[in-house]
mmCIF file of C-alpha atoms in Angstrom:
data_model
loop_
_atom_site.group_PDB
_atom_site.id
_atom_site.type_symbol
_atom_site.label_atom_id
_atom_site.label_comp_id
_atom_site.label_asym_id
_atom_site.label_seq_id
_atom_site.Cartn_x
_atom_site.Cartn_y
_atom_site.Cartn_z
ATOM 1 C CA UNK A 1 0.078 0.018 -0.037
ATOM 2 C CA UNK A 2 1.302 3.363 -0.707
ATOM 3 C CA UNK A 3 0.132 6.967 -0.416
ATOM 4 C CA UNK A 4 1.063 10.311 -1.589
ATOM 5 C CA UNK A 5 3.248 12.543 0.810
ATOM 6 C CA UNK A 6 0.988 15.303 1.525
ATOM 7 C CA UNK A 7 -1.694 16.343 3.838
ATOM 8 C CA UNK A 8 -4.977 14.365 3.672
ATOM 9 C CA UNK A 9 -8.487 16.089 3.899
ATOM 10 C CA UNK A 10 -9.257 16.887 7.506
ATOM 11 C CA UNK A 11 -5.951 15.880 8.907
ATOM 12 C CA UNK A 12 -3.148 18.159 8.972
ATOM 13 C CA UNK A 13 0.232 16.100 9.281
ATOM 14 C CA UNK A 14 2.302 17.520 12.157
ATOM 15 C CA UNK A 15 0.865 18.846 15.454
ATOM 16 C CA UNK A 16 -2.667 19.623 14.321
ATOM 17 C CA UNK A 17 -5.407 16.993 15.099
ATOM 18 C CA UNK A 18 -8.287 16.335 12.748
ATOM 19 C CA UNK A 19 -10.200 19.348 12.379
ATOM 20 C CA UNK A 20 -13.993 19.034 12.842
ATOM 21 C CA UNK A 21 -15.519 18.585 9.484
ATOM 22 C CA UNK A 22 -19.112 18.411 8.159
ATOM 23 C CA UNK A 23 -20.690 15.073 7.947
ATOM 24 C CA UNK A 24 -20.246 15.055 4.297
ATOM 25 C CA UNK A 25 -16.353 15.575 4.382
ATOM 26 C CA UNK A 26 -14.228 12.438 4.665
ATOM 27 C CA UNK A 27 -10.720 11.622 5.663
ATOM 28 C CA UNK A 28 -8.879 8.341 4.933
ATOM 29 C CA UNK A 29 -6.888 6.850 7.782
ATOM 30 C CA UNK A 30 -5.055 3.741 8.308
ATOM 31 C CA UNK A 31 -5.254 1.437 11.357
ATOM 32 C CA UNK A 32 -1.767 0.213 12.544
ATOM 33 C CA UNK A 33 -2.386 -3.019 14.322
ATOM 34 C CA UNK A 34 -0.305 -3.146 17.400
ATOM 35 C CA UNK A 35 -0.465 -5.024 20.641
ATOM 36 C CA UNK A 36 -1.353 -2.040 22.699
ATOM 37 C CA UNK A 37 -4.162 -3.004 24.743
ATOM 38 C CA UNK A 38 -7.607 -1.468 24.256
ATOM 39 C CA UNK A 39 -6.522 1.093 21.676
ATOM 40 C CA UNK A 40 -6.490 1.287 17.944
ATOM 41 C CA UNK A 41 -3.722 3.354 16.462
ATOM 42 C CA UNK A 42 -4.636 5.346 13.348
ATOM 43 C CA UNK A 43 -2.775 7.747 11.230
ATOM 44 C CA UNK A 44 -3.438 9.777 8.078
ATOM 45 C CA UNK A 45 -3.435 7.604 4.953
ATOM 46 C CA UNK A 46 -1.111 10.257 3.325
ATOM 47 C CA UNK A 47 1.549 9.639 6.190
ATOM 48 C CA UNK A 48 1.870 5.979 5.241
ATOM 49 C CA UNK A 49 4.698 5.372 2.544
ATOM 50 C CA UNK A 50 4.258 1.582 2.328
ATOM 51 C CA UNK A 51 3.531 -1.441 4.231
ATOM 52 C CA UNK A 52 6.450 -3.845 4.031
ATOM 53 C CA UNK A 53 8.389 -6.810 5.395
ATOM 54 C CA UNK A 54 11.897 -6.017 6.584
ATOM 55 C CA UNK A 55 14.781 -8.089 8.039
ATOM 56 C CA UNK A 56 16.104 -7.157 11.498
ATOM 57 C CA UNK A 57 19.882 -7.066 11.713
ATOM 58 C CA UNK A 58 21.474 -10.203 13.036
ATOM 59 C CA UNK A 59 20.763 -10.412 16.802
ATOM 60 C CA UNK A 60 18.268 -7.637 16.512
ATOM 61 C CA UNK A 61 15.062 -9.601 17.162
ATOM 62 C CA UNK A 62 14.420 -7.959 20.526
ATOM 63 C CA UNK A 63 13.366 -4.251 20.572
ATOM 64 C CA UNK A 64 13.693 -2.883 24.050
ATOM 65 C CA UNK A 65 11.664 0.184 25.436
ATOM 66 C CA UNK A 66 14.256 2.662 24.440
ATOM 67 C CA UNK A 67 15.595 0.795 21.513
ATOM 68 C CA UNK A 68 15.297 1.086 17.748
ATOM 69 C CA UNK A 69 16.692 -1.100 15.094
ATOM 70 C CA UNK A 70 18.120 -0.056 11.675
ATOM 71 C CA UNK A 71 16.555 -2.024 8.841
ATOM 72 C CA UNK A 72 17.148 -1.632 5.064
ATOM 73 C CA UNK A 73 14.070 -0.660 3.090
ATOM 74 C CA UNK A 74 14.249 0.044 -0.670
ATOM 75 C CA UNK A 75 17.956 0.249 -0.483
ATOM 76 C CA UNK A 76 18.174 2.870 2.431
ATOM 77 C CA UNK A 77 18.569 2.549 6.125
ATOM 78 C CA UNK A 78 15.762 3.598 8.073
ATOM 79 C CA UNK A 79 14.835 3.425 11.788
ATOM 80 C CA UNK A 80 12.385 0.723 13.064
ATOM 81 C CA UNK A 81 10.559 1.266 16.384
ATOM 82 C CA UNK A 82 7.965 -0.447 18.600
ATOM 83 C CA UNK A 83 4.967 1.646 19.705
ATOM 84 C CA UNK A 84 4.252 -0.931 22.394
ATOM 85 C CA UNK A 85 7.764 -0.489 23.840
ATOM 86 C CA UNK A 86 7.486 3.374 23.557
ATOM 87 C CA UNK A 87 4.313 3.127 25.708
ATOM 88 C CA UNK A 88 5.797 0.787 28.407
ATOM 89 C CA UNK A 89 3.557 -2.038 27.174
ATOM 90 C CA UNK A 90 4.500 -5.567 26.642
ATOM 91 C CA UNK A 91 7.308 -5.657 24.095
ATOM 92 C CA UNK A 92 6.228 -8.014 21.257
ATOM 93 C CA UNK A 93 8.082 -11.117 20.484
ATOM 94 C CA UNK A 94 9.334 -10.827 17.021
ATOM 95 C CA UNK A 95 11.312 -12.958 14.417
ATOM 96 C CA UNK A 96 13.982 -11.884 12.155
ATOM 97 C CA UNK A 97 11.598 -10.876 9.572
ATOM 98 C CA UNK A 98 8.860 -8.399 10.506
ATOM 99 C CA UNK A 99 6.008 -6.379 8.913
ATOM 100 C CA UNK A 100 6.067 -2.598 9.407
ATOM 101 C CA UNK A 101 4.439 0.470 8.264
ATOM 102 C CA UNK A 102 6.991 2.949 6.739
ATOM 103 C CA UNK A 103 6.086 6.453 7.370
ATOM 104 C CA UNK A 104 7.160 9.733 5.931
ATOM 105 C CA UNK A 105 8.992 11.946 8.059
ATOM 106 C CA UNK A 106 7.246 15.369 8.220
ATOM 107 C CA UNK A 107 9.808 17.590 10.000
ATOM 108 C CA UNK A 108 12.397 19.082 7.539
ATOM 109 C CA UNK A 109 14.644 19.959 10.534
ATOM 110 C CA UNK A 110 15.251 16.331 11.279
ATOM 111 C CA UNK A 111 17.399 13.806 9.238
ATOM 112 C CA UNK A 112 14.451 11.439 9.325
ATOM 113 C CA UNK A 113 12.910 11.239 5.748
ATOM 114 C CA UNK A 114 11.317 7.786 6.537
ATOM 115 C CA UNK A 115 10.729 5.642 9.656
ATOM 116 C CA UNK A 116 9.182 2.424 10.397
ATOM 117 C CA UNK A 117 6.616 1.192 12.953
ATOM 118 C CA UNK A 118 6.578 -2.466 13.868
ATOM 119 C CA UNK A 119 3.118 -4.032 13.155
ATOM 120 C CA UNK A 120 1.292 -6.970 14.751
ATOM 121 C CA UNK A 121 -1.030 -7.681 11.769
ATOM 122 C CA UNK A 122 -2.301 -6.320 8.602
ATOM 123 C CA UNK A 123 -3.289 -2.643 8.544
ATOM 124 C CA UNK A 124 -6.454 -1.597 6.898
ATOM 125 C CA UNK A 125 -7.639 1.723 5.548
ATOM 126 C CA UNK A 126 -11.127 3.327 5.863
ATOM 127 C CA UNK A 127 -12.765 6.580 5.313
ATOM 128 C CA UNK A 128 -14.192 8.476 8.249
ATOM 129 C CA UNK A 129 -16.421 11.462 8.847
ATOM 130 C CA UNK A 130 -16.125 13.718 11.804
ATOM 131 C CA UNK A 131 -19.540 12.624 13.031
ATOM 132 C CA UNK A 132 -18.183 9.059 13.777
ATOM 133 C CA UNK A 133 -15.912 10.477 16.425
ATOM 134 C CA UNK A 134 -17.769 10.254 19.655
ATOM 135 C CA UNK A 135 -16.234 11.387 23.155
ATOM 136 C CA UNK A 136 -13.338 13.042 21.674
ATOM 137 C CA UNK A 137 -10.484 13.911 24.045
ATOM 138 C CA UNK A 138 -7.442 16.018 22.995
ATOM 139 C CA UNK A 139 -4.296 15.285 24.979
ATOM 140 C CA UNK A 140 -1.721 18.161 25.302
ATOM 141 C CA UNK A 141 1.853 17.149 25.657
ATOM 142 C CA UNK A 142 1.484 13.341 25.182
ATOM 143 C CA UNK A 143 2.142 11.163 22.423
ATOM 144 C CA UNK A 144 -1.602 10.827 21.549
ATOM 145 C CA UNK A 145 -2.917 13.918 20.181
ATOM 146 C CA UNK A 146 -6.457 12.753 20.152
ATOM 147 C CA UNK A 147 -8.307 9.911 21.442
ATOM 148 C CA UNK A 148 -11.910 9.004 20.659
ATOM 149 C CA UNK A 149 -14.523 6.436 20.596
ATOM 150 C CA UNK A 150 -15.219 5.310 16.902
ATOM 151 C CA UNK A 151 -18.229 2.777 16.690
ATOM 152 C CA UNK A 152 -17.359 0.177 19.328
ATOM 153 C CA UNK A 153 -13.523 0.644 19.661
ATOM 154 C CA UNK A 154 -11.269 3.253 21.311
ATOM 155 C CA UNK A 155 -8.804 5.026 18.658
ATOM 156 C CA UNK A 156 -5.859 7.053 19.243
ATOM 157 C CA UNK A 157 -4.273 9.571 16.801
ATOM 158 C CA UNK A 158 -0.481 10.007 17.656
ATOM 159 C CA UNK A 159 1.059 13.456 17.716
ATOM 160 C CA UNK A 160 3.168 13.108 14.604
ATOM 161 C CA UNK A 161 5.872 15.683 15.625
ATOM 162 C CA UNK A 162 6.037 14.213 19.137
ATOM 163 C CA UNK A 163 6.389 10.716 17.805
ATOM 164 C CA UNK A 164 8.993 11.781 15.214
ATOM 165 C CA UNK A 165 10.971 13.458 18.007
ATOM 166 C CA UNK A 166 11.040 10.431 20.012
ATOM 167 C CA UNK A 167 12.010 8.236 17.057
ATOM 168 C CA UNK A 168 14.734 10.647 16.173
ATOM 169 C CA UNK A 169 16.154 10.466 19.731
ATOM 170 C CA UNK A 170 16.171 6.751 19.348
ATOM 171 C CA UNK A 171 17.934 7.037 16.047
ATOM 172 C CA UNK A 172 20.633 9.214 17.475
ATOM 173 C CA UNK A 173 21.253 6.836 20.387
ATOM 174 C CA UNK A 174 21.527 3.998 18.010
ATOM 175 C CA UNK A 175 24.103 5.829 15.961
ATOM 176 C CA UNK A 176 26.073 6.679 19.009
ATOM 177 C CA UNK A 177 26.183 2.895 20.089
ATOM 178 C CA UNK A 178 26.733 1.709 16.735
ATOM 179 C CA UNK A 179 28.888 4.298 14.993
ATOM 180 C CA UNK A 180 28.914 2.805 11.505
ATOM 181 C CA UNK A 181 25.279 3.415 11.243
ATOM 182 C CA UNK A 182 25.602 7.085 10.277
#
């Protein structure tokens, strides 16, 4: 699956959450299946470069809470992170070959044109209208920019700038620990 690298209707990539829209306006989102209990993670469709399988480096089948792994995607090195680990949840058990969502980096001030998020299943995309969001909660200063009840499930939209900042910190730590990654 691939998408254009621009903003999507209703979602502004970066720090803005979905703006309320009329019932007729639609936005396409992608559900990123993780093992975070009781929460579906969604991102704007335009943020997803590709869903792919990648190989972890030798001995890299355990992503710790503050760890990132470097993987090769389309001939370039990118950082792979686990959202579960970032949220102090149960770190998933993974093999050498993993499925991930490769996301576009949105901050031109970071050396992060792409990064990958570990997936625990097959993502799906769907169109939403603002009237599907019930009990919406905006969360300031957290990784979740917005949480809401959608139909019968709780969904969370990450603050992309905050997520990218954390991923970049992990990338820099990884480069310090393994200097030949730069």
